[in-house]
Tab-separated table of N, CA and C in Angstrom:
chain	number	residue	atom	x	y	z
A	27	UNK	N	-145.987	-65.943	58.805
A	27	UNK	CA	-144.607	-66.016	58.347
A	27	UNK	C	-144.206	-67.480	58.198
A	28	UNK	N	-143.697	-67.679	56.956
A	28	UNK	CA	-143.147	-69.525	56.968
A	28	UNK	C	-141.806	-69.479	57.890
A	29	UNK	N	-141.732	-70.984	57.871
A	29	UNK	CA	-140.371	-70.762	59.015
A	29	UNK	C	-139.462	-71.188	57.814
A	30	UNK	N	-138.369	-70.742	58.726
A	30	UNK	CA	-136.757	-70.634	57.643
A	30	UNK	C	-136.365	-72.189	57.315
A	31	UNK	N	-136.109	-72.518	56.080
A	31	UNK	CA	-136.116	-73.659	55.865
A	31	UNK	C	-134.505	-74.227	56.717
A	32	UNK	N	-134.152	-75.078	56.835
A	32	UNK	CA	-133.011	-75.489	57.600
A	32	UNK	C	-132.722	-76.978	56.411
A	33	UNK	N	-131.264	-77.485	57.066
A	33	UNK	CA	-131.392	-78.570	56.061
A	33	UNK	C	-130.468	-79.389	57.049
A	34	UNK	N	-131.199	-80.997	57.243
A	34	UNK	CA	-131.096	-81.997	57.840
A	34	UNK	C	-129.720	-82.675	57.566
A	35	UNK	N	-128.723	-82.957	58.378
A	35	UNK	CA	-127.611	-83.892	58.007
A	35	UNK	C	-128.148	-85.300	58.023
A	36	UNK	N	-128.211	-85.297	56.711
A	36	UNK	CA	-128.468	-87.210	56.007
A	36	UNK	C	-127.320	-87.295	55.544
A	37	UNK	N	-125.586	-86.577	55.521
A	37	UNK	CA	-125.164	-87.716	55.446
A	37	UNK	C	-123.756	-86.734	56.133
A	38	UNK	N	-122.766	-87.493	56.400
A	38	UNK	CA	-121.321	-87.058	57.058
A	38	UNK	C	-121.376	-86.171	56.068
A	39	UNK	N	-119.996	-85.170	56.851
A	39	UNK	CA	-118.982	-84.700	56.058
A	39	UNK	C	-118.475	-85.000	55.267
A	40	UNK	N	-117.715	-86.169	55.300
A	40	UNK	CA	-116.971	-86.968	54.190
A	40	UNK	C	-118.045	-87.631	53.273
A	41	UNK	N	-119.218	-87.940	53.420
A	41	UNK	CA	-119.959	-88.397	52.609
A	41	UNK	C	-120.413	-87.811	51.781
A	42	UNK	N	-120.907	-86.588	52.218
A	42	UNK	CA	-120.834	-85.133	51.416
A	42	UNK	C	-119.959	-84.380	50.552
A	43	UNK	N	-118.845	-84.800	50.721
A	43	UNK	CA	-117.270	-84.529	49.796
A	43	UNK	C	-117.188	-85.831	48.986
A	44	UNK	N	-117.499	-86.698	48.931
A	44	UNK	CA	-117.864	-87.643	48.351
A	44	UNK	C	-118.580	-87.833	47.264
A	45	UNK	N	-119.944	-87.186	47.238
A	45	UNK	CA	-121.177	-86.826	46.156
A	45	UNK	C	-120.726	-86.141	45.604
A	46	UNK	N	-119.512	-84.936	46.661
A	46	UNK	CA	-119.524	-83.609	45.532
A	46	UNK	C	-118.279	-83.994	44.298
A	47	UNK	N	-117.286	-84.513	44.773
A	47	UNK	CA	-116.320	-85.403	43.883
A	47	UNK	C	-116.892	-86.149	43.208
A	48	UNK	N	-117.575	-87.015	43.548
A	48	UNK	CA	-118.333	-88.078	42.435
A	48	UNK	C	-119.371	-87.022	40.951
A	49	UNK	N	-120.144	-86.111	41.827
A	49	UNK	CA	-120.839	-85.080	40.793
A	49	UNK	C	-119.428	-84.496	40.309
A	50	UNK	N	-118.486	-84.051	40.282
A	50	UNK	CA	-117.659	-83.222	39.878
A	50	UNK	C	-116.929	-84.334	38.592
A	51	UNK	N	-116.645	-85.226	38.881
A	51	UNK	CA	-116.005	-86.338	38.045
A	51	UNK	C	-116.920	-86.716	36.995
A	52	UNK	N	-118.512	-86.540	37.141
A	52	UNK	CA	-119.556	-87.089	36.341
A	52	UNK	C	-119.862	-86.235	35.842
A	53	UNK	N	-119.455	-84.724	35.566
A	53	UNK	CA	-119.405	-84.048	34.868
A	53	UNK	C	-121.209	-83.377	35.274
A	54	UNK	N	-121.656	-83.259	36.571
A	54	UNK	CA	-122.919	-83.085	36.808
A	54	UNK	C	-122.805	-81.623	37.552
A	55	UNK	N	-123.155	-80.390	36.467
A	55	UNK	CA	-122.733	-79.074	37.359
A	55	UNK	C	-123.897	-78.573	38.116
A	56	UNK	N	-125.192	-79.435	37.982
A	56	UNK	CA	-126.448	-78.602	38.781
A	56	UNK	C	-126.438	-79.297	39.533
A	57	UNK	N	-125.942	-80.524	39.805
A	57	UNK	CA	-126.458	-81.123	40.986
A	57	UNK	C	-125.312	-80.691	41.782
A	58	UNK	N	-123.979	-80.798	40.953
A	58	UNK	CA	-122.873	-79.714	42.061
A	58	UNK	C	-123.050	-78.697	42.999
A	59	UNK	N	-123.649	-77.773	42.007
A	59	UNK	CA	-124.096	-76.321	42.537
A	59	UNK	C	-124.644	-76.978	43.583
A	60	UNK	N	-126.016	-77.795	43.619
A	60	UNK	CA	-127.081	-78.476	45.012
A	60	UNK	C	-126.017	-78.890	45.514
A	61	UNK	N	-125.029	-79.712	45.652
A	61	UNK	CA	-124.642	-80.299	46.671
A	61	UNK	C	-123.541	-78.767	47.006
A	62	UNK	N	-122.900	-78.208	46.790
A	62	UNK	CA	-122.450	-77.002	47.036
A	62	UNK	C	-123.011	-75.992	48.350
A	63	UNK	N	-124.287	-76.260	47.882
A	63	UNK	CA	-125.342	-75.546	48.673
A	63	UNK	C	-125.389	-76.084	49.624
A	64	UNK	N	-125.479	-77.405	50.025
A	64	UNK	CA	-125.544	-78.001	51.213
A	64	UNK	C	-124.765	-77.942	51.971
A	65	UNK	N	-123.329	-78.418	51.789
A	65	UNK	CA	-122.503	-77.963	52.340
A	65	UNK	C	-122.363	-76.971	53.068
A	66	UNK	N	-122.855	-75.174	52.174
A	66	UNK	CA	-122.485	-73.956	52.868
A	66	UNK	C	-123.554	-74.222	54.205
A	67	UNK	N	-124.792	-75.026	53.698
A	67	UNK	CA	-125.823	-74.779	54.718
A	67	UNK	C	-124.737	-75.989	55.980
A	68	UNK	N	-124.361	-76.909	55.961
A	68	UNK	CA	-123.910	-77.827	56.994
A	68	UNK	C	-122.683	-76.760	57.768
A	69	UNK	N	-122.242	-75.529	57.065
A	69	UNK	CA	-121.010	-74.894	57.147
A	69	UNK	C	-121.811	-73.977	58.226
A	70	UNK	N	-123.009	-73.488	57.633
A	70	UNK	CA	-123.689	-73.064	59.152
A	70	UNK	C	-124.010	-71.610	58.290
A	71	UNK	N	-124.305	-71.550	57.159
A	71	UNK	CA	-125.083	-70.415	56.163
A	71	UNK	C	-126.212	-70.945	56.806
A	72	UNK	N	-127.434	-70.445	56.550
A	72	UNK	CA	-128.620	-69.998	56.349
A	72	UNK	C	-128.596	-70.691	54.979
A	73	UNK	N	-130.009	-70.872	54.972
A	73	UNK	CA	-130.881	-71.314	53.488
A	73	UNK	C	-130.408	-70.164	52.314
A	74	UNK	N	-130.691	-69.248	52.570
A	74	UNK	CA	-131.087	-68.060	51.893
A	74	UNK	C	-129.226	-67.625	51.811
A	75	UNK	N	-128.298	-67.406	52.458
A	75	UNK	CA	-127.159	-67.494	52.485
A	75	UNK	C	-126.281	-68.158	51.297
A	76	UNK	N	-126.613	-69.495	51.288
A	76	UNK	CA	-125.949	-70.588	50.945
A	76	UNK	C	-126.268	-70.788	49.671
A	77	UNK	N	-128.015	-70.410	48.740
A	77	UNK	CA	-128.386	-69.985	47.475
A	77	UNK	C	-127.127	-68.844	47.503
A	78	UNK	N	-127.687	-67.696	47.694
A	78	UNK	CA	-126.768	-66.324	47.523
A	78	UNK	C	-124.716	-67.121	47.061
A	79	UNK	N	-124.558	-68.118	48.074
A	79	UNK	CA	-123.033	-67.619	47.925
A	79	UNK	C	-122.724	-69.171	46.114
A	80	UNK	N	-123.813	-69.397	46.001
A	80	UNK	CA	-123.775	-70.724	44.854
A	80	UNK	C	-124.527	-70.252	43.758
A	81	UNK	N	-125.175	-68.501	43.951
A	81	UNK	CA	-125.743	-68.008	42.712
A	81	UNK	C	-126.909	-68.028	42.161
A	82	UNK	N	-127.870	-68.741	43.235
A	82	UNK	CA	-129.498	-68.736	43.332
A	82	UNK	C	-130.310	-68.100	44.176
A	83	UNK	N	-131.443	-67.610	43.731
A	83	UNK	CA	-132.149	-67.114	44.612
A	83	UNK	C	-132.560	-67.757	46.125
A	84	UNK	N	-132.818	-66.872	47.091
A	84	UNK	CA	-133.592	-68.289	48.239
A	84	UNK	C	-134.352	-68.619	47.697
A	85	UNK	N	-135.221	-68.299	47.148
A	85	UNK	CA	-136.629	-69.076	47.032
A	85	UNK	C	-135.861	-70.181	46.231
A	86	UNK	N	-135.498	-70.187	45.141
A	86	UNK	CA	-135.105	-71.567	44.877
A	86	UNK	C	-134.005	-72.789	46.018
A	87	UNK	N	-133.116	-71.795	46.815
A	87	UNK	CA	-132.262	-72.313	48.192
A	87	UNK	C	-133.291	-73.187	49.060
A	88	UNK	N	-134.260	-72.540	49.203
A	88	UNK	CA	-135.326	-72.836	50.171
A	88	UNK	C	-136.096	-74.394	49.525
A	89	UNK	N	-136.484	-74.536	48.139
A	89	UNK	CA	-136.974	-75.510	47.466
A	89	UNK	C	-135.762	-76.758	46.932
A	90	UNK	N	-134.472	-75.992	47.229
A	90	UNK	CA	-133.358	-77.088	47.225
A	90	UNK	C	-133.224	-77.913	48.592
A	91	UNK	N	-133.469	-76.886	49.757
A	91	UNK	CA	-133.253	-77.663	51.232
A	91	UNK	C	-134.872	-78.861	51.214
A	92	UNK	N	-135.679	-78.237	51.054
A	92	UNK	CA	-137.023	-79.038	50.831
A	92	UNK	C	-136.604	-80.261	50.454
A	93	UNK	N	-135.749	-80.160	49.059
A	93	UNK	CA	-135.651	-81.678	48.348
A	93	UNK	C	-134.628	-82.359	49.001
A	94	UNK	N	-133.472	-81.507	49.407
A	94	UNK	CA	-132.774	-82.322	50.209
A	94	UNK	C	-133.032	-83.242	51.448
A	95	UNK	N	-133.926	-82.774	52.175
A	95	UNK	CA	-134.785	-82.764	53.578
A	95	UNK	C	-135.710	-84.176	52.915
A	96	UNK	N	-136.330	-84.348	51.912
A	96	UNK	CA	-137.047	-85.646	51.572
A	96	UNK	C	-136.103	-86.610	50.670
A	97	UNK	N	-135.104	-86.275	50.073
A	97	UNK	CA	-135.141	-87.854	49.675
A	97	UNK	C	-133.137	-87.306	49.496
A	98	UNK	N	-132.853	-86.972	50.196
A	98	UNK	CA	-131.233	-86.388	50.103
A	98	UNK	C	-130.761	-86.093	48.761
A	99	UNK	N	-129.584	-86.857	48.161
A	99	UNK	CA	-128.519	-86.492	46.995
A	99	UNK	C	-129.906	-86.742	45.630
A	100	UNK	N	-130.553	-87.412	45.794
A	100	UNK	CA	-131.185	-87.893	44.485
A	100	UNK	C	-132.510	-87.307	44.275
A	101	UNK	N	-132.417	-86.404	45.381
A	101	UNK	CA	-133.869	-85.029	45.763
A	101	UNK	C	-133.385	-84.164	45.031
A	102	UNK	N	-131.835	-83.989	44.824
A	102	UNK	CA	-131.123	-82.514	44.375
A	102	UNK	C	-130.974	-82.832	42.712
A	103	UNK	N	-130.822	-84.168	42.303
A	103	UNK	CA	-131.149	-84.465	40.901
A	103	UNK	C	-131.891	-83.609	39.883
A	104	UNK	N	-131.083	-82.838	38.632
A	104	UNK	CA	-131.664	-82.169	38.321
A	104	UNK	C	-133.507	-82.857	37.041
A	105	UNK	N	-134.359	-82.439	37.562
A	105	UNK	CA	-135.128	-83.490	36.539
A	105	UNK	C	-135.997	-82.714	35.485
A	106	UNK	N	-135.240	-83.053	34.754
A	106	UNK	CA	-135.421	-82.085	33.117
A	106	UNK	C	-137.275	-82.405	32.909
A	107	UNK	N	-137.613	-83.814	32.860
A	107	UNK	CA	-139.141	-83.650	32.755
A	107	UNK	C	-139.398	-84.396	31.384
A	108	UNK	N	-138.363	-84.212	30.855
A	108	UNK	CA	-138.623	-84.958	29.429
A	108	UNK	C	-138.179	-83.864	28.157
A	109	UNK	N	-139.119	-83.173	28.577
A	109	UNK	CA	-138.639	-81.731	27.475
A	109	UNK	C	-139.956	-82.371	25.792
A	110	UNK	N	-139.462	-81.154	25.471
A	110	UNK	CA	-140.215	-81.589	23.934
A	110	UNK	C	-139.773	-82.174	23.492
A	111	UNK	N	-140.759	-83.300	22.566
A	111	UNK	CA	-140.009	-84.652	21.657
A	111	UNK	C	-139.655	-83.870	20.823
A	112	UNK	N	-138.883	-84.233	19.902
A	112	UNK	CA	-138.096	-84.070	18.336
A	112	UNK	C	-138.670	-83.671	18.063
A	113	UNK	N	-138.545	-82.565	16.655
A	113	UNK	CA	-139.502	-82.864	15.911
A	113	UNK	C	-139.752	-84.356	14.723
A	114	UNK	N	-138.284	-84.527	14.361
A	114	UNK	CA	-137.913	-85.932	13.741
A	114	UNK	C	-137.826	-86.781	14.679
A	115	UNK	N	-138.383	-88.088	15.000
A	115	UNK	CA	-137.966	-89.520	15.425
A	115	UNK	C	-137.032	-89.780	15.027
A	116	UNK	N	-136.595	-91.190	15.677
A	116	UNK	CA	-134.903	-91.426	15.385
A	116	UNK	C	-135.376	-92.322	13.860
A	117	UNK	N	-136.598	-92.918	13.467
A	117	UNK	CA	-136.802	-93.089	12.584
A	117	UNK	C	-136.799	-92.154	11.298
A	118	UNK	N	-137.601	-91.077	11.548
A	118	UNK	CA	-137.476	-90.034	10.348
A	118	UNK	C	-136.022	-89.299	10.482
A	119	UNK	N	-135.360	-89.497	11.394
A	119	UNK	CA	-134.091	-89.150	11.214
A	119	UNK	C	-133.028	-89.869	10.140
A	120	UNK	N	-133.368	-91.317	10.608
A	120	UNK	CA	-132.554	-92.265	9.758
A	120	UNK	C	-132.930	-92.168	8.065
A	121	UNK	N	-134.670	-92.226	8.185
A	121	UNK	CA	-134.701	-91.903	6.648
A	121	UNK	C	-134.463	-90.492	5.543
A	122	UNK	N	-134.423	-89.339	7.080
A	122	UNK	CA	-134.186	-88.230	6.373
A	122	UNK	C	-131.965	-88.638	5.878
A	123	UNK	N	-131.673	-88.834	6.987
A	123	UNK	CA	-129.831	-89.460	6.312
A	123	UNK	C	-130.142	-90.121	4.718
A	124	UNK	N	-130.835	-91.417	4.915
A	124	UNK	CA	-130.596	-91.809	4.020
A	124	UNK	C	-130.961	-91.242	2.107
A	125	UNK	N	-132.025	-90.315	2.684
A	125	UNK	CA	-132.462	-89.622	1.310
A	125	UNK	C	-130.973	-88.487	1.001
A	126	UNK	N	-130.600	-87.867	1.531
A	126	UNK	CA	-129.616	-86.917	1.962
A	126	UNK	C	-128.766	-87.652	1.154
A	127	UNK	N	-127.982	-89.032	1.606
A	127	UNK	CA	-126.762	-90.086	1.110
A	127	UNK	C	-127.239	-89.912	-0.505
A	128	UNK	N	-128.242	-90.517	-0.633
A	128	UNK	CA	-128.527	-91.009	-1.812
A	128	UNK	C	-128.891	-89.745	-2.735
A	129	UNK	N	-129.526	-88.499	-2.768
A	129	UNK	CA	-129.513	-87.115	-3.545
A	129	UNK	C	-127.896	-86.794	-3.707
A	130	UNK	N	-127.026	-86.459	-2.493
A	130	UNK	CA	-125.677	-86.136	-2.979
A	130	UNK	C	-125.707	-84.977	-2.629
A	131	UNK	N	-124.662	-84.343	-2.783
A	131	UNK	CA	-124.380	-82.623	-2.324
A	131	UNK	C	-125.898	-81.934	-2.915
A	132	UNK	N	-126.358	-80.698	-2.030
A	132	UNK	CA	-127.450	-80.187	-1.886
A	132	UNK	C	-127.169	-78.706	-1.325
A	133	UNK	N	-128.457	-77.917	-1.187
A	133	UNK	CA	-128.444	-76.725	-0.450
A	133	UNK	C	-128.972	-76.819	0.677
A	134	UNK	N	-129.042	-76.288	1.624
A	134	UNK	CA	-129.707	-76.545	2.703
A	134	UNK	C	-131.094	-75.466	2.727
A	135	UNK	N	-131.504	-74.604	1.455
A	135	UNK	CA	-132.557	-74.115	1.087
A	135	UNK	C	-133.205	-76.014	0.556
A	136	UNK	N	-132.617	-76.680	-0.375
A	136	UNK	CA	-132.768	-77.858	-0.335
A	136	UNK	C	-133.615	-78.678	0.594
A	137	UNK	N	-133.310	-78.825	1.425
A	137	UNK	CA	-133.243	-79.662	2.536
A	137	UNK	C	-134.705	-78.913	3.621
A	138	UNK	N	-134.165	-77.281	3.357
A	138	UNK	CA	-135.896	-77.036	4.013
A	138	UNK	C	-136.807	-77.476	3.455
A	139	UNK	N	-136.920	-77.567	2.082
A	139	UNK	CA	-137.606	-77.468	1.275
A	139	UNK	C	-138.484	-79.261	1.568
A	140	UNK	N	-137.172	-80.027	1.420
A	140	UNK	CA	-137.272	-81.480	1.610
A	140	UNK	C	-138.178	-81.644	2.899
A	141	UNK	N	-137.660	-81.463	4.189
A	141	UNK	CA	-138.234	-81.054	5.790
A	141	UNK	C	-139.393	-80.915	5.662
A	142	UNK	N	-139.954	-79.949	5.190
A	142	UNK	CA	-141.122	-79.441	4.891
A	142	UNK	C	-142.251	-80.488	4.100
A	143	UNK	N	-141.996	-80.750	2.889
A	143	UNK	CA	-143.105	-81.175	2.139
A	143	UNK	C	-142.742	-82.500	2.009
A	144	UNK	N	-141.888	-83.003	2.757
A	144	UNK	CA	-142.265	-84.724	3.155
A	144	UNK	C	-141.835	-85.481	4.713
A	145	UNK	N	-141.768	-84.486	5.443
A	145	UNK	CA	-141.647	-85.007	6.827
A	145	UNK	C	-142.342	-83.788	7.503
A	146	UNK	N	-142.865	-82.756	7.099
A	146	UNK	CA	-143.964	-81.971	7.957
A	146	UNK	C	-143.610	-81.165	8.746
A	147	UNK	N	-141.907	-81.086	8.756
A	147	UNK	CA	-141.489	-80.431	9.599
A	147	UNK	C	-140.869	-78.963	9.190
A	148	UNK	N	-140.587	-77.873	10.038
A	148	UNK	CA	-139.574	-76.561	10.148
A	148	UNK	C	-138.384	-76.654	11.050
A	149	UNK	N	-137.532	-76.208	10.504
A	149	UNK	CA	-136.350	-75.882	11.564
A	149	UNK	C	-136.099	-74.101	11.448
A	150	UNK	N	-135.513	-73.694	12.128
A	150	UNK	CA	-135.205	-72.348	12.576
A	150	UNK	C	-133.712	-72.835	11.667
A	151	UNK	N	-133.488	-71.299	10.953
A	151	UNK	CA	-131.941	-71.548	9.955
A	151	UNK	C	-130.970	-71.463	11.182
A	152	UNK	N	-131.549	-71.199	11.814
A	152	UNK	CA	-129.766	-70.802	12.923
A	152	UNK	C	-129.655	-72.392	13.131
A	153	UNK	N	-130.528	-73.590	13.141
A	153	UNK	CA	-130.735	-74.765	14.174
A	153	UNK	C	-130.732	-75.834	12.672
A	154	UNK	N	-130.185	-75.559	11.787
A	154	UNK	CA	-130.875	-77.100	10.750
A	154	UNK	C	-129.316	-76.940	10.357
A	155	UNK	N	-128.062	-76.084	10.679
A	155	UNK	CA	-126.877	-76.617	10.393
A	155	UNK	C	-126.587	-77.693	11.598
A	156	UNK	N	-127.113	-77.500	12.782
A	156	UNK	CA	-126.761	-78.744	13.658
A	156	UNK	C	-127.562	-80.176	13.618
A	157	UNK	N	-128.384	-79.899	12.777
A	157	UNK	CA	-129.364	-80.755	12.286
A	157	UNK	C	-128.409	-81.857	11.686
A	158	UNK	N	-128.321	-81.128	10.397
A	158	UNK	CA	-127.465	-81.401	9.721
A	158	UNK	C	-126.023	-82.377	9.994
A	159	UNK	N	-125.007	-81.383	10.815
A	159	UNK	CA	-124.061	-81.849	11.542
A	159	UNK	C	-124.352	-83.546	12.187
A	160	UNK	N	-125.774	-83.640	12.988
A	160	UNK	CA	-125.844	-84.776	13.634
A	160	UNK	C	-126.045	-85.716	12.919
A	161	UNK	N	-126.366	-85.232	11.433
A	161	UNK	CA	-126.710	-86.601	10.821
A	161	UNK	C	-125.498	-87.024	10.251
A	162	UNK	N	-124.171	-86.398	10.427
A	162	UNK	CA	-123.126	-86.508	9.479
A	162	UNK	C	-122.719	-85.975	8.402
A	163	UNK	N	-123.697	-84.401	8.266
A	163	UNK	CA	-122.965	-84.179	6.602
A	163	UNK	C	-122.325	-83.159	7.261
A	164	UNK	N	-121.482	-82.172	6.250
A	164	UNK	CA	-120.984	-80.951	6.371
A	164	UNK	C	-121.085	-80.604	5.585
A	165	UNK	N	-120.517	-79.137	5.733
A	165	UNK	CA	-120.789	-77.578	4.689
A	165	UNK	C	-119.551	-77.928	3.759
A	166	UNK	N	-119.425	-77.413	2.334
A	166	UNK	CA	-118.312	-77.438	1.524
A	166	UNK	C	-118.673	-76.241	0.543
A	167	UNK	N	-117.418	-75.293	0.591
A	167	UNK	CA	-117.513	-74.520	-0.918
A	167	UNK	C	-117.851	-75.227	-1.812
A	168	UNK	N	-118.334	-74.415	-2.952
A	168	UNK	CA	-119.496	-75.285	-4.326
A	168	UNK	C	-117.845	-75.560	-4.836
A	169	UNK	N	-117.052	-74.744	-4.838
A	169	UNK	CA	-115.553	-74.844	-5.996
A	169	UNK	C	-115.091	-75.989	-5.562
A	170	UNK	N	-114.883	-76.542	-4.117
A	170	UNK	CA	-114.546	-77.805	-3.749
A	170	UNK	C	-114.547	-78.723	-4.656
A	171	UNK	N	-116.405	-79.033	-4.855
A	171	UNK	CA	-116.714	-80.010	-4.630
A	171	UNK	C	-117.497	-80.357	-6.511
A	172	UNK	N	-117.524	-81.386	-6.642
A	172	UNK	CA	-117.953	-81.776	-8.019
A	172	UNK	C	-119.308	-81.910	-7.571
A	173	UNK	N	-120.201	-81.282	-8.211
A	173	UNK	CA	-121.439	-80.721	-8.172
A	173	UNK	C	-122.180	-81.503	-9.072
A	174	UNK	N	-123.441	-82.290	-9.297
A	174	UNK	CA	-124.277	-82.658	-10.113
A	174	UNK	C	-124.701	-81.147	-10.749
A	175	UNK	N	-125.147	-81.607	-12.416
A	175	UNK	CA	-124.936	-80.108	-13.310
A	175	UNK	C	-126.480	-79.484	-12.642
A	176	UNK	N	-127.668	-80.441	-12.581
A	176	UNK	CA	-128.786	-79.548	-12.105
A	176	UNK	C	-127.970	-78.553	-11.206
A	177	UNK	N	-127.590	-78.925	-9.881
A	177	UNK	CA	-127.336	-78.480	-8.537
A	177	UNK	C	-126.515	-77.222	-8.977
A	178	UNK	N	-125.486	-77.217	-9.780
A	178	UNK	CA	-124.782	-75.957	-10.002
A	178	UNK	C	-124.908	-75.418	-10.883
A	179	UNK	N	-125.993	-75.437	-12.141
A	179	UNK	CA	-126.783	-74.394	-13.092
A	179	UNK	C	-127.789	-73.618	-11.606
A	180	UNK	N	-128.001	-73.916	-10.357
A	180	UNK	CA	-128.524	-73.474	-9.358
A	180	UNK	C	-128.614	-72.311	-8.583
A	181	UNK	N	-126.461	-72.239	-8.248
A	181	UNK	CA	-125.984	-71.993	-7.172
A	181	UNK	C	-125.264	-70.477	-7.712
A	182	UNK	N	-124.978	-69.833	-7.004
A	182	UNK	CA	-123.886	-69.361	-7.303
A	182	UNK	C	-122.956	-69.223	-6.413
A	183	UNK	N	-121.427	-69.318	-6.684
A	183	UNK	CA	-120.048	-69.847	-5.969
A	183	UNK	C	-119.991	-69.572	-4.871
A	184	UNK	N	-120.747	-68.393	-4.639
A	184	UNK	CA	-120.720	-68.711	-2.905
A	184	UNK	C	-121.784	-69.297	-2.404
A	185	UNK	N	-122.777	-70.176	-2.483
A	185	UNK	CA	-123.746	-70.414	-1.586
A	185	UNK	C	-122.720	-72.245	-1.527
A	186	UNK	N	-122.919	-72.124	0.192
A	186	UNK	CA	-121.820	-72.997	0.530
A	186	UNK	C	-123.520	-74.744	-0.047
A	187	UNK	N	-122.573	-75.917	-0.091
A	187	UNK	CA	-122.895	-76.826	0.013
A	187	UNK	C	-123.453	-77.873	0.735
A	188	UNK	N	-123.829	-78.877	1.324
A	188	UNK	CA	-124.006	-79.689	2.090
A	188	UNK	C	-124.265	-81.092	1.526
A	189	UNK	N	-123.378	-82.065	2.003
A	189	UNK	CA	-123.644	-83.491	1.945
A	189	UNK	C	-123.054	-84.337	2.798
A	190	UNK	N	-122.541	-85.471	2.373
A	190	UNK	CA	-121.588	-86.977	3.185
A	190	UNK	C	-120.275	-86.530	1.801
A	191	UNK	N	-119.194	-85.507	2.975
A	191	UNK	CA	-117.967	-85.268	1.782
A	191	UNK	C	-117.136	-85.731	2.553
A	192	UNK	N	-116.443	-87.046	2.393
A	192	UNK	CA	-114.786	-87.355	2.866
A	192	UNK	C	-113.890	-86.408	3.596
């Protein structure tokens, strides 16, 4: 049987209301939740308790007291790992903007099309309007907007637009 994990006071009370205000102000809600947890455990929960009343399993309660127990507030740090790179660099980002600026209002069938057969890449349709968004363009009805004649011998009035529109 392992023994019940317990969790070490490394720091006051008030020092502890302290982190949790400072995480609360920094807009940091996982490390909240961890410092949350600690607390219930300093409050005199159980490991397994103190997950339960902050909405985690023990086993993860148990691997929160662990981290707390070795290196305190900055043990409970949530650490993402890196995650997957882009698929665009901030370089092919900049040059995908600038081709975008310089073509002018487009489709975003367009723009896969573009993605694809000169930067190598796919986006998922639910995920290339935020694509989009980050680089600065937005969506516009075709009626809006003064259309180059290729682009709207293209379209028809409802397939919405995309460019850099004022």
């Amino acid at each position: 049987m392992t023994p019940r994990p317990s969790i070490d006071r490394l720091l006051t009370a008030a020092e502890l209301d302290e982190a949790i205000a400072t995480a609360t102000r920094d807009g940091e809600a996982r490390l909240l939740q961890r410092l949350c947890f600690v607390k219930n455990c300093y409050a005199g929960d159980s490991a397994a308790e103190a997950a339960r009343r902050v909405g985690v399993s023990s086993s993860t309660g148990a691997r929160w007291a662990d981290r707390w127990n070795e290196a305190g507030v900055a043990g409970l740090r949530p650490d993402y790992g890196g995650g997957r790179p882009p698929k665009l660099d901030a370089g092919a980002r900049e040059r995908l903007r600038e081709r975008l600026r310089a073509e002018g209002p487009t489709t975003t069938a367009d723009v896969r099309a573009l993605l694809r057969e000169e930067f190598g890449v796919e986006y998922a349709p639910g995920y290339l309007p935020r694509l989009l968004r980050s680089l600065g363009l937005s969506y516009r009805d075709p009626a809006s907007v003064d259309l180059p004649a290729d682009l709207a011998g293209r379209i028809d009035g409802r397939t919405p637009v995309v460019g850099f529109f004022e």
